[in-house]
Tab-separated table of C-alpha atoms in Angstrom:
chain	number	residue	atom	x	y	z
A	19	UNK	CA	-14.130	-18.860	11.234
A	20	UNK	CA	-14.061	-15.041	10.018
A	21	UNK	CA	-14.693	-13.741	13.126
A	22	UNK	CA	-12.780	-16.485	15.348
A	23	UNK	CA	-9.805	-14.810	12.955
A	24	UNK	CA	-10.832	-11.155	13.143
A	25	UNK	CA	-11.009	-11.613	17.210
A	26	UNK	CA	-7.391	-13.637	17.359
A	27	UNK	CA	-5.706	-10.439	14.954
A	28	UNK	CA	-7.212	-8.108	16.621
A	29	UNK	CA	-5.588	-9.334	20.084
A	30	UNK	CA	-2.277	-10.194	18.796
A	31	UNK	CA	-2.077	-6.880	17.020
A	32	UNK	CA	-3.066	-5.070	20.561
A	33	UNK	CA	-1.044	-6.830	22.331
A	34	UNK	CA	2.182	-6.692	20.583
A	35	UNK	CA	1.182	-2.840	19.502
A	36	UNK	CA	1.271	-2.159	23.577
A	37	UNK	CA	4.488	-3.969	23.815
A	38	UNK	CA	6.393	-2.139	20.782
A	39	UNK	CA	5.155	1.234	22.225
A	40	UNK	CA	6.376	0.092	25.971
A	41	UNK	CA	9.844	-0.216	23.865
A	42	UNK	CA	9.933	2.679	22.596
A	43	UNK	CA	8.824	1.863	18.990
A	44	UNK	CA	5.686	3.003	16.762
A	45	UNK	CA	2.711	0.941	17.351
A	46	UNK	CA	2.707	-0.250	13.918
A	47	UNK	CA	5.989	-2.627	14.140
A	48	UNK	CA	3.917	-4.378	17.064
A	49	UNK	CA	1.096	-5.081	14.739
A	50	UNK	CA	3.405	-5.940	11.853
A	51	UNK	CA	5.239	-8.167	14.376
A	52	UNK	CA	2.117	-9.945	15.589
A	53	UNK	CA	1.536	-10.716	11.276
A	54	UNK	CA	4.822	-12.496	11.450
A	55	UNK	CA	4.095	-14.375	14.527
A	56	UNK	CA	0.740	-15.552	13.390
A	57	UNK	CA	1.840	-16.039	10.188
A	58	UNK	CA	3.837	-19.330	9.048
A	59	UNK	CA	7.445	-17.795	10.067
A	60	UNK	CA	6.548	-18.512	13.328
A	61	UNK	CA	3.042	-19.866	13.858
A	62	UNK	CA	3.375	-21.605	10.908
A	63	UNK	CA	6.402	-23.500	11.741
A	64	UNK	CA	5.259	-24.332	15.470
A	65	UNK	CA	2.726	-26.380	13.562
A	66	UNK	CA	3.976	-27.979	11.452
A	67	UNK	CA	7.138	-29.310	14.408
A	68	UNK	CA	4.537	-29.933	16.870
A	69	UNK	CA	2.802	-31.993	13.646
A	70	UNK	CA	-0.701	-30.128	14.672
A	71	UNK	CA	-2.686	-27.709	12.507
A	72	UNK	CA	-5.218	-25.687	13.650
A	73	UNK	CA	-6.111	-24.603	9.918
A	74	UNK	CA	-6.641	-20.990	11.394
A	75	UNK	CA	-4.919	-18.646	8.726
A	76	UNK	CA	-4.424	-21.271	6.192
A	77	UNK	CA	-5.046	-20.039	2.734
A	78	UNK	CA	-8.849	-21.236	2.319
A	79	UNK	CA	-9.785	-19.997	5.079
A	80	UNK	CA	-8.563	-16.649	4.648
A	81	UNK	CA	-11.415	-15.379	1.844
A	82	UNK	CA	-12.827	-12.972	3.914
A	83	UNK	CA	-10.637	-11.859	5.565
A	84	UNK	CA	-8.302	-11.431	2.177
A	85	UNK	CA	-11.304	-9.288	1.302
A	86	UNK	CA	-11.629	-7.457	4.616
A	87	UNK	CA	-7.331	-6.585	4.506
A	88	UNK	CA	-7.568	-5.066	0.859
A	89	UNK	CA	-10.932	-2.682	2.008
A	90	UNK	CA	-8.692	-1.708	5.131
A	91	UNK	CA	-5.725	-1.095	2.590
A	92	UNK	CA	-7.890	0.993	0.268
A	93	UNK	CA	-9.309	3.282	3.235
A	94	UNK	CA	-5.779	4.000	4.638
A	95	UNK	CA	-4.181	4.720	1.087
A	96	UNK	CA	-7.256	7.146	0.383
A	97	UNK	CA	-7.108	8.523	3.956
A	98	UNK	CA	-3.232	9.201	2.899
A	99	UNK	CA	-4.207	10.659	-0.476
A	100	UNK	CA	-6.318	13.208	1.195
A	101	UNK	CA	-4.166	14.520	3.823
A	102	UNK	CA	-1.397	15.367	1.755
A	103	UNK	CA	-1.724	19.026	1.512
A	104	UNK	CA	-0.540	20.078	-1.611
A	105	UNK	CA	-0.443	24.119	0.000
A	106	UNK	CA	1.388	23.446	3.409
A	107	UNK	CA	2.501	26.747	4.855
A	108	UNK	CA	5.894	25.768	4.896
A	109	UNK	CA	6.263	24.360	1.389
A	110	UNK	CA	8.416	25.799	-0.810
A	111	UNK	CA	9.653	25.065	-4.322
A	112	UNK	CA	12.691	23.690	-2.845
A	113	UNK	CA	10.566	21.507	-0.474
A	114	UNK	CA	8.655	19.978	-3.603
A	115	UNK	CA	12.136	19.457	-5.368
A	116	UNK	CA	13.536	17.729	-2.322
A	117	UNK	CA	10.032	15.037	-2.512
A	118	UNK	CA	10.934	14.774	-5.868
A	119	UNK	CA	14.469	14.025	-5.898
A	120	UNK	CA	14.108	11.689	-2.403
A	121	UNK	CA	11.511	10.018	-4.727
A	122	UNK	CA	13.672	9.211	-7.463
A	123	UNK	CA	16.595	7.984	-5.425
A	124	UNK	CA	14.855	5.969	-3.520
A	125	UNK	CA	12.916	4.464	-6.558
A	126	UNK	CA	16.138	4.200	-9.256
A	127	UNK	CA	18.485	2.870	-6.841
A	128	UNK	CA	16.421	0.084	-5.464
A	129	UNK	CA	15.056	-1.430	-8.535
A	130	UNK	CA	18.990	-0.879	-10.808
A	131	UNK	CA	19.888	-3.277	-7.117
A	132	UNK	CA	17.012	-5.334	-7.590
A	133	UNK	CA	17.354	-5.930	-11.304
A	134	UNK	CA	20.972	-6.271	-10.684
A	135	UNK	CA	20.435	-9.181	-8.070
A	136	UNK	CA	17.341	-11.048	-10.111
A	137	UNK	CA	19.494	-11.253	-13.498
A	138	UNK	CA	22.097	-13.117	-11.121
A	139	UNK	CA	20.018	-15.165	-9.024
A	140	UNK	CA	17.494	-15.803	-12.080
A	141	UNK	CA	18.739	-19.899	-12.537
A	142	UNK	CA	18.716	-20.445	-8.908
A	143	UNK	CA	14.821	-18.704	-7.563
A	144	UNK	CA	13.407	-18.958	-10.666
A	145	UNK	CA	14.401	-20.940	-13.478
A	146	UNK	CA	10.967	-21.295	-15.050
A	147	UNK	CA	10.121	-18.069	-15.457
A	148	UNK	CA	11.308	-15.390	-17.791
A	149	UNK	CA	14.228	-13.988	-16.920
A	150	UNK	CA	13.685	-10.481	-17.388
A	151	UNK	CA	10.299	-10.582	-16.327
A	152	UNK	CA	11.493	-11.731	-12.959
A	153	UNK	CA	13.944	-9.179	-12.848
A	154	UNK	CA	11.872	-6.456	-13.065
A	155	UNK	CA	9.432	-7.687	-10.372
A	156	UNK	CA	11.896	-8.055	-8.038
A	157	UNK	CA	13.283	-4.535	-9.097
A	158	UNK	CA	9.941	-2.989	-8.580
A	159	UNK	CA	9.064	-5.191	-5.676
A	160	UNK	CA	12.699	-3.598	-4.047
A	161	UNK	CA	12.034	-0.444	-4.972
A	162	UNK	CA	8.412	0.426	-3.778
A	163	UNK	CA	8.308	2.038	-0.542
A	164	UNK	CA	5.326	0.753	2.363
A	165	UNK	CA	2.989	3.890	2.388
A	166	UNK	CA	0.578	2.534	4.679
A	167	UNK	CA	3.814	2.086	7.344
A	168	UNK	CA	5.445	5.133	7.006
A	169	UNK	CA	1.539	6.960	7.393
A	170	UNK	CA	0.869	5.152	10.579
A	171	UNK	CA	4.567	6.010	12.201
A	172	UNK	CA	3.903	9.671	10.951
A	173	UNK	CA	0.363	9.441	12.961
A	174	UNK	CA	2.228	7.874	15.760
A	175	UNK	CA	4.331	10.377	16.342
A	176	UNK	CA	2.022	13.105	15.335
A	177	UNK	CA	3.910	14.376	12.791
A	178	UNK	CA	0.826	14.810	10.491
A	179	UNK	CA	1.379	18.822	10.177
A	180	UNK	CA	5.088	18.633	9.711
A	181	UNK	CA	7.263	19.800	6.710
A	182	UNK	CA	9.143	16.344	7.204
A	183	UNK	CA	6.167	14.510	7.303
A	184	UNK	CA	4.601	16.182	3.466
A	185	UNK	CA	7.754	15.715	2.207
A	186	UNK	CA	8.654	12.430	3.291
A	187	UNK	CA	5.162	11.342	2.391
A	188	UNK	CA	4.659	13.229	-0.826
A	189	UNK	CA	8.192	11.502	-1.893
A	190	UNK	CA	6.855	8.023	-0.750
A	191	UNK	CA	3.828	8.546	-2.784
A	192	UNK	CA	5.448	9.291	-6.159
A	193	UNK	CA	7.523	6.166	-5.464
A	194	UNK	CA	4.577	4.062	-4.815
A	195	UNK	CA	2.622	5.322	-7.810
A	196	UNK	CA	5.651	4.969	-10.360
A	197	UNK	CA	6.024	1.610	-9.081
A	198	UNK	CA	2.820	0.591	-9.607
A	199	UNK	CA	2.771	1.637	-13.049
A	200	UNK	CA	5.869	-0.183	-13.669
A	201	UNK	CA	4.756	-3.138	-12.035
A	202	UNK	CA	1.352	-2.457	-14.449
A	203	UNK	CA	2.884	-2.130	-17.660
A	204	UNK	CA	5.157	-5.542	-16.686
A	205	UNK	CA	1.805	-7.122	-16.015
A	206	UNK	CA	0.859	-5.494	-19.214
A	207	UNK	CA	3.513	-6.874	-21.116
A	208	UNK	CA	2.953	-10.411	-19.899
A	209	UNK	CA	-0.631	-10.494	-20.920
A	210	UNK	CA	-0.667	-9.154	-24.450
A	211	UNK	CA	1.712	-11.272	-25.178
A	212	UNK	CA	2.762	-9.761	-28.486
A	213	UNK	CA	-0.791	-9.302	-29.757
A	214	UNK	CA	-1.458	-5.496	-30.676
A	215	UNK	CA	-5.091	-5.709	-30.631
A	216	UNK	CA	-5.101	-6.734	-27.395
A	217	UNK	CA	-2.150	-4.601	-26.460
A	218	UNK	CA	-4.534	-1.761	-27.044
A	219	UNK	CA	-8.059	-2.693	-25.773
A	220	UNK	CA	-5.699	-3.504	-23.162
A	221	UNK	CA	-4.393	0.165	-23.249
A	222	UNK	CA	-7.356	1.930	-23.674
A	223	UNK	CA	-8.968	0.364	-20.412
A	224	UNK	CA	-6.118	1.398	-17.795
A	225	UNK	CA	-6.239	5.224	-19.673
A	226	UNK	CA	-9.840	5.578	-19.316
A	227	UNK	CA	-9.928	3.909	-15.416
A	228	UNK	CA	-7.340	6.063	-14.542
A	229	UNK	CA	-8.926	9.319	-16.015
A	230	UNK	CA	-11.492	8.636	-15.053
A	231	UNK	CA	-10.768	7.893	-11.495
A	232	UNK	CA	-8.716	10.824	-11.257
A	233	UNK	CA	-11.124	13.234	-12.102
A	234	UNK	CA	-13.619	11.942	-9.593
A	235	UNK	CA	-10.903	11.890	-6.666
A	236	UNK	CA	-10.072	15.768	-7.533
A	237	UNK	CA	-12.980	17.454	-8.865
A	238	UNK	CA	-15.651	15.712	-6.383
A	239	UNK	CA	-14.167	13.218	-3.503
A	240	UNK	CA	-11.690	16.120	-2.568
A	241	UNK	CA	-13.850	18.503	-2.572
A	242	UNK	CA	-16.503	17.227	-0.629
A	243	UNK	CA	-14.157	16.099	2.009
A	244	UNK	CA	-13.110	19.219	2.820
A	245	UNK	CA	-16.237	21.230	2.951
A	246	UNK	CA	-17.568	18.869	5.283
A	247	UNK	CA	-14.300	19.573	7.544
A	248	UNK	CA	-14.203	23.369	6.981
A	249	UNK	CA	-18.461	22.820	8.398
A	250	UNK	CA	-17.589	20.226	11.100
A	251	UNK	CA	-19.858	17.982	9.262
A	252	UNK	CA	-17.980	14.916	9.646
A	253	UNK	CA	-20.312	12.569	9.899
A	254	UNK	CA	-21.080	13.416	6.207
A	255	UNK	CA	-17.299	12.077	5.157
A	256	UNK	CA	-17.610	8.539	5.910
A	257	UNK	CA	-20.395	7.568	4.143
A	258	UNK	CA	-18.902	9.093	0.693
A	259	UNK	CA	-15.906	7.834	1.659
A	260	UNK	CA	-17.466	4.105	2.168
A	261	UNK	CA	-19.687	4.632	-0.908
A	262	UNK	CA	-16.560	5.750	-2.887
A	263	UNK	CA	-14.088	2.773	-2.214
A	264	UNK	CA	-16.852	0.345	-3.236
């Protein structure tokens, strides 16, 4: 079934890729247009009038491939990580305040909307659930930005060496990674659940995963990387970059 579903995404995304780019779009909105088709919006929904199922992305039978998306995910957010050059020739202090400030505007104004919206809507999407909680979900879920889209538009394009593209990207980052710590310390919030013992094993795990992936990413990954590029020794980076991720 794994590879009957690899084979059928791997077509769709092709084809509707060629089609996007034959319209003048980035590749990418193909591909995310085939999910949608071969997702229940649309495939989904053919079933289920026609009153067939083929079972083919239904949710156990997606294990796998679940598993396959998130490695794919992980590569393209660490191939993002590394390409941001933190000393492009064209930066500027002004360049690295504009990042900043697109960064916070596009992460405060989202998730005030989103919160805003949720605290309304709360009895009518989601009456069982806590009220705030739900709000800020839906806040941070508004107000993260898709990395992995904007990257493959920038590649698209070939915009990779641009002072648009490390600023656009650099903001998008910071958004994504203050997001996800909101969206952690929600999660965090939900599980203690009041209990300050646990609130600080709890703690003490993400500060010591996070230091301690941190320091491996910029005092060894980094590195490595880009000695084997300045030596043309590429063949050397996917293997630590496989061994890495896992």
């Amino acid at each position: 079934m794994f590879f009957i579903q690899l084979a059928v995404i791997l077509l769709a995304c092709h084809l509707f890729g060629w089609l996007a780019e034959r319209l003048g779009q980035c590749r990418v909105v193909g591909e995310i247009t085939a999910g949608i088709v071969l997702g229940p919006t649309v495939f989904g929904r053919l079933e289920s009038s026609l009153g067939q199922s083929v079972g083919l992305f239904e949710t156990q039978h997606i294990g796998w491939l679940a598993h396959v998306a998130d490695l794919g995910l992980i590569f393209l957010m660490f191939q993002v990580g590394v390409h941001i050059n933190q000393r492009h020739p064209e930066a500027s202090a002004q360049g690295r305040f504009a990042a900043l400030a697109i960064a916070l505007l596009g992460l405060v104004l989202p998730f005030a909307l989103g919160v805003g919206v949720a605290l309304v809507a709360h009895e009518h999407l989601a009456p069982t659930y806590s009220k705030w909680g739900f709000a800020w979900f839906c806040g941070v879920a508004l107000a993260v930005s898709a990395v992995p889209v904007m990257t493959r538009i920038v590649q698209s394009l070939a915009l990779q060496e641009t002072l648009v593209a490390h600023v656009t990207l650099r903001a998008a980052v910071i958004t994504d990674v203050v997001g996800w710590v909101i969206l952690g310390a929600i999660v965090f919030c939900s599980r203690v659940d009041g209990n300050p013992l646990d609130a600080r094993y709890f703690a003490a795990q993400l500060l010591v995963a996070f230091v301690g992936f941190y320091g491996l990413t910029r005092y060894l990954v980094i590195p490595f990387i880009r000695r084997a590029q300045a030596r043309d020794e590429h063949a050397a980076i996917m293997p630590m970059v496989i061994s890495y991720v896992l």
